[in-house]
Amino acid sequence: MSVSKFLRQWALIWAILIGIGSYFLADALVSDPTARGALLSGVEIVQPLMIFAMLFITFCNVNPRRMALRPWHWWLIAVQAGVYLALTGVAMMLGESYAKIVVEGAMICFICPVATAAAVVTRRLGGSATQIVSYTILINLVASILIPATVPLVMPEHHGDMWGSMLTILGKVLPLLLLPLMLAWVVRSVSLKVHYYISSHRDLAFRLWVVSLALAMAVTTRMFVKSTVPLWVDGWLVAVTAVCCFGQFAIGWLIGSRYRSRTTAGQALGQKNTVLAIWLGYTFYSPVTALVGGFYSIFHNVINSYQLYKRPKR
């Protein structure tokens, strides 16, 4: 196997390693607090722009006339919402404890919507980008309702206006999801020539996702290093995240197989918007649960890397 082919097949793993290493390199080279703050602010600005561009390229390959809901969409919604609500009940009974923090981490793993890059990876795996985009819109709407409705029950100190919380989540998720989608449809209707040129460069979207993943891992590594909870709590969060990740992929594959959509359903349930998961953790739950997003990113990208490695052999 050539070096270039090896690097391409395991690009997601390399992105994780580079992201982790880049944090320690920056921490060693940049000592000025102002400069460190500027670096972090730069990442927070650049990453959404890269995700927007990546989604725009991906959505240019989606035919809006084929964006119909499938039966497996509702089964996956039932799994995510049902498990999340059950874990909410468990968290309410635990009170303030480290065990509750671990349960909160599991809650985030299940209610977190599909990754904004899921369409990119699904297409490369031979699945349907159109079907996963439909599910992405659906699960974001469900999450924006369930999270504001349940957070006051789990975190009494977060009591607030339910509709205000819902609008906050919608304002965080939907613009990043819907604006590139609408722009892609406008380009499709205005200029087929431009639309064809953009859609023919679909590999660029995956490359942008690799860079975005590296940036996310650098931010996650920083959060892990700065964590103040006991190390064993971090260990339990890692274990719970691994179980949730592999479990959701397995359930998605099982449900999808019944509807001839194994790959697409697996990605829809297993691949998460980990940047959003990090934000949900420190915004609505115990701040340390933001680490779940970083751990989940590692696990689901390891699975995707293996799938991409096996894909050319089928």
mmCIF file with all atom_site columns, N, CA, C and O in Angstrom, residues 23 34 39 75 87 105 124 146 166 173 177 191 210 226 229 244-245 265 295-296:
data_model
loop_
_atom_site.group_PDB
_atom_site.id
_atom_site.type_symbol
_atom_site.label_atom_id
_atom_site.label_alt_id
_atom_site.label_comp_id
_atom_site.label_asym_id
_atom_site.label_entity_id
_atom_site.label_seq_id
_atom_site.pdbx_PDB_ins_code
_atom_site.Cartn_x
_atom_site.Cartn_y
_atom_site.Cartn_z
_atom_site.occupancy
_atom_site.B_iso_or_equiv
_atom_site.pdbx_formal_charge
_atom_site.auth_seq_id
_atom_site.auth_comp_id
_atom_site.auth_asym_id
_atom_site.auth_atom_id
_atom_site.pdbx_PDB_model_num
ATOM 1  N N  . TYR A 1 23  ? -2.602  20.692 20.322  1.00 0.00 ? 23  TYR A N  1
ATOM 2  C CA . TYR A 1 23  ? -2.877  21.405 21.580  1.00 0.00 ? 23  TYR A CA 1
ATOM 3  C C  . TYR A 1 23  ? -1.615  21.468 22.441  1.00 0.00 ? 23  TYR A C  1
ATOM 4  O O  . TYR A 1 23  ? -1.248  22.544 22.955  1.00 0.00 ? 23  TYR A O  1
ATOM 5  N N  . THR A 1 34  ? -3.052  36.243 26.499  1.00 0.00 ? 34  THR A N  1
ATOM 6  C CA . THR A 1 34  ? -3.792  36.948 25.451  1.00 0.00 ? 34  THR A CA 1
ATOM 7  C C  . THR A 1 34  ? -3.689  36.219 24.120  1.00 0.00 ? 34  THR A C  1
ATOM 8  O O  . THR A 1 34  ? -4.671  36.073 23.389  1.00 0.00 ? 34  THR A O  1
ATOM 9  N N  . LEU A 1 39  ? -5.986  32.484 19.958  1.00 0.00 ? 39  LEU A N  1
ATOM 10 C CA . LEU A 1 39  ? -5.995  31.216 19.231  1.00 0.00 ? 39  LEU A CA 1
ATOM 11 C C  . LEU A 1 39  ? -7.328  30.499 19.399  1.00 0.00 ? 39  LEU A C  1
ATOM 12 O O  . LEU A 1 39  ? -7.915  30.001 18.434  1.00 0.00 ? 39  LEU A O  1
ATOM 13 N N  . TRP A 1 75  ? -38.176 4.961  13.802  1.00 0.00 ? 75  TRP A N  1
ATOM 14 C CA . TRP A 1 75  ? -37.618 4.006  14.757  1.00 0.00 ? 75  TRP A CA 1
ATOM 15 C C  . TRP A 1 75  ? -36.405 4.601  15.458  1.00 0.00 ? 75  TRP A C  1
ATOM 16 O O  . TRP A 1 75  ? -36.226 4.436  16.675  1.00 0.00 ? 75  TRP A O  1
ATOM 17 N N  . LEU A 1 87  ? -33.162 7.966  30.821  1.00 0.00 ? 87  LEU A N  1
ATOM 18 C CA . LEU A 1 87  ? -31.982 8.430  31.558  1.00 0.00 ? 87  LEU A CA 1
ATOM 19 C C  . LEU A 1 87  ? -32.293 9.699  32.346  1.00 0.00 ? 87  LEU A C  1
ATOM 20 O O  . LEU A 1 87  ? -31.720 9.919  33.428  1.00 0.00 ? 87  LEU A O  1
ATOM 21 N N  . GLY A 1 105 ? -23.816 12.444 31.038  1.00 0.00 ? 105 GLY A N  1
ATOM 22 C CA . GLY A 1 105 ? -23.006 12.191 29.846  1.00 0.00 ? 105 GLY A CA 1
ATOM 23 C C  . GLY A 1 105 ? -23.700 11.248 28.885  1.00 0.00 ? 105 GLY A C  1
ATOM 24 O O  . GLY A 1 105 ? -23.687 11.460 27.663  1.00 0.00 ? 105 GLY A O  1
ATOM 25 N N  . ARG A 1 124 ? -19.555 8.726  1.236   1.00 0.00 ? 124 ARG A N  1
ATOM 26 C CA . ARG A 1 124 ? -18.314 8.006  0.945   1.00 0.00 ? 124 ARG A CA 1
ATOM 27 C C  . ARG A 1 124 ? -18.426 6.528  1.267   1.00 0.00 ? 124 ARG A C  1
ATOM 28 O O  . ARG A 1 124 ? -17.707 5.707  0.702   1.00 0.00 ? 124 ARG A O  1
ATOM 29 N N  . LEU A 1 146 ? -36.984 18.490 23.351  1.00 0.00 ? 146 LEU A N  1
ATOM 30 C CA . LEU A 1 146 ? -36.775 17.655 24.534  1.00 0.00 ? 146 LEU A CA 1
ATOM 31 C C  . LEU A 1 146 ? -35.773 18.259 25.518  1.00 0.00 ? 146 LEU A C  1
ATOM 32 O O  . LEU A 1 146 ? -35.977 18.185 26.741  1.00 0.00 ? 146 LEU A O  1
ATOM 33 N N  . MET A 1 166 ? -35.316 26.820 24.180  1.00 0.00 ? 166 MET A N  1
ATOM 34 C CA . MET A 1 166 ? -35.543 26.175 22.891  1.00 0.00 ? 166 MET A CA 1
ATOM 35 C C  . MET A 1 166 ? -35.018 27.042 21.749  1.00 0.00 ? 166 MET A C  1
ATOM 36 O O  . MET A 1 166 ? -34.368 26.553 20.817  1.00 0.00 ? 166 MET A O  1
ATOM 37 N N  . VAL A 1 173 ? -28.175 25.522 16.242  1.00 0.00 ? 173 VAL A N  1
ATOM 38 C CA . VAL A 1 173 ? -28.097 24.382 15.335  1.00 0.00 ? 173 VAL A CA 1
ATOM 39 C C  . VAL A 1 173 ? -28.630 24.685 13.941  1.00 0.00 ? 173 VAL A C  1
ATOM 40 O O  . VAL A 1 173 ? -27.969 24.433 12.932  1.00 0.00 ? 173 VAL A O  1
ATOM 41 N N  . LEU A 1 177 ? -27.293 24.392 9.841   1.00 0.00 ? 177 LEU A N  1
ATOM 42 C CA . LEU A 1 177 ? -27.816 23.277 9.069   1.00 0.00 ? 177 LEU A CA 1
ATOM 43 C C  . LEU A 1 177 ? -28.634 23.738 7.873   1.00 0.00 ? 177 LEU A C  1
ATOM 44 O O  . LEU A 1 177 ? -28.481 23.229 6.768   1.00 0.00 ? 177 LEU A O  1
ATOM 45 N N  . SER A 1 191 ? -28.384 28.470 -11.350 1.00 0.00 ? 191 SER A N  1
ATOM 46 C CA . SER A 1 191 ? -27.341 28.153 -12.321 1.00 0.00 ? 191 SER A CA 1
ATOM 47 C C  . SER A 1 191 ? -26.934 26.689 -12.213 1.00 0.00 ? 191 SER A C  1
ATOM 48 O O  . SER A 1 191 ? -26.217 26.308 -11.285 1.00 0.00 ? 191 SER A O  1
ATOM 49 N N  . VAL A 1 210 ? -12.087 16.738 7.799   1.00 0.00 ? 210 VAL A N  1
ATOM 50 C CA . VAL A 1 210 ? -10.880 16.236 8.464   1.00 0.00 ? 210 VAL A CA 1
ATOM 51 C C  . VAL A 1 210 ? -10.193 17.364 9.230   1.00 0.00 ? 210 VAL A C  1
ATOM 52 O O  . VAL A 1 210 ? -9.796  17.196 10.390  1.00 0.00 ? 210 VAL A O  1
ATOM 53 N N  . LYS A 1 226 ? -7.789  20.664 31.512  1.00 0.00 ? 226 LYS A N  1
ATOM 54 C CA . LYS A 1 226 ? -8.253  21.645 32.497  1.00 0.00 ? 226 LYS A CA 1
ATOM 55 C C  . LYS A 1 226 ? -9.307  21.085 33.451  1.00 0.00 ? 226 LYS A C  1
ATOM 56 O O  . LYS A 1 226 ? -9.734  21.780 34.379  1.00 0.00 ? 226 LYS A O  1
ATOM 57 N N  . VAL A 1 229 ? -12.450 17.398 37.930  1.00 0.00 ? 229 VAL A N  1
ATOM 58 C CA . VAL A 1 229 ? -13.112 16.271 38.587  1.00 0.00 ? 229 VAL A CA 1
ATOM 59 C C  . VAL A 1 229 ? -12.100 15.141 38.772  1.00 0.00 ? 229 VAL A C  1
ATOM 60 O O  . VAL A 1 229 ? -11.070 15.092 38.090  1.00 0.00 ? 229 VAL A O  1
ATOM 61 N N  . CYS A 1 244 ? -22.293 3.879  24.618  1.00 0.00 ? 244 CYS A N  1
ATOM 62 C CA . CYS A 1 244 ? -23.335 4.600  23.879  1.00 0.00 ? 244 CYS A CA 1
ATOM 63 C C  . CYS A 1 244 ? -23.018 4.674  22.391  1.00 0.00 ? 244 CYS A C  1
ATOM 64 O O  . CYS A 1 244 ? -23.901 4.515  21.542  1.00 0.00 ? 244 CYS A O  1
ATOM 65 N N  . CYS A 1 245 ? -21.757 4.910  22.057  1.00 0.00 ? 245 CYS A N  1
ATOM 66 C CA . CYS A 1 245 ? -21.360 5.040  20.653  1.00 0.00 ? 245 CYS A CA 1
ATOM 67 C C  . CYS A 1 245 ? -21.528 3.720  19.901  1.00 0.00 ? 245 CYS A C  1
ATOM 68 O O  . CYS A 1 245 ? -22.234 3.649  18.897  1.00 0.00 ? 245 CYS A O  1
ATOM 69 N N  . ALA A 1 265 ? -28.662 4.295  8.169   1.00 0.00 ? 265 ALA A N  1
ATOM 70 C CA . ALA A 1 265 ? -29.256 4.300  9.503   1.00 0.00 ? 265 ALA A CA 1
ATOM 71 C C  . ALA A 1 265 ? -28.182 4.211  10.583  1.00 0.00 ? 265 ALA A C  1
ATOM 72 O O  . ALA A 1 265 ? -28.298 4.845  11.646  1.00 0.00 ? 265 ALA A O  1
ATOM 73 N N  . PHE A 1 295 ? -14.756 12.599 23.662  1.00 0.00 ? 295 PHE A N  1
ATOM 74 C CA . PHE A 1 295 ? -14.589 11.147 23.683  1.00 0.00 ? 295 PHE A CA 1
ATOM 75 C C  . PHE A 1 295 ? -15.404 10.495 22.560  1.00 0.00 ? 295 PHE A C  1
ATOM 76 O O  . PHE A 1 295 ? -14.922 9.584  21.876  1.00 0.00 ? 295 PHE A O  1
ATOM 77 N N  . TYR A 1 296 ? -16.642 10.964 22.378  1.00 0.00 ? 296 TYR A N  1
ATOM 78 C CA . TYR A 1 296 ? -17.504 10.372 21.353  1.00 0.00 ? 296 TYR A CA 1
ATOM 79 C C  . TYR A 1 296 ? -16.911 10.599 19.967  1.00 0.00 ? 296 TYR A C  1
ATOM 80 O O  . TYR A 1 296 ? -16.977 9.725  19.094  1.00 0.00 ? 296 TYR A O  1
#
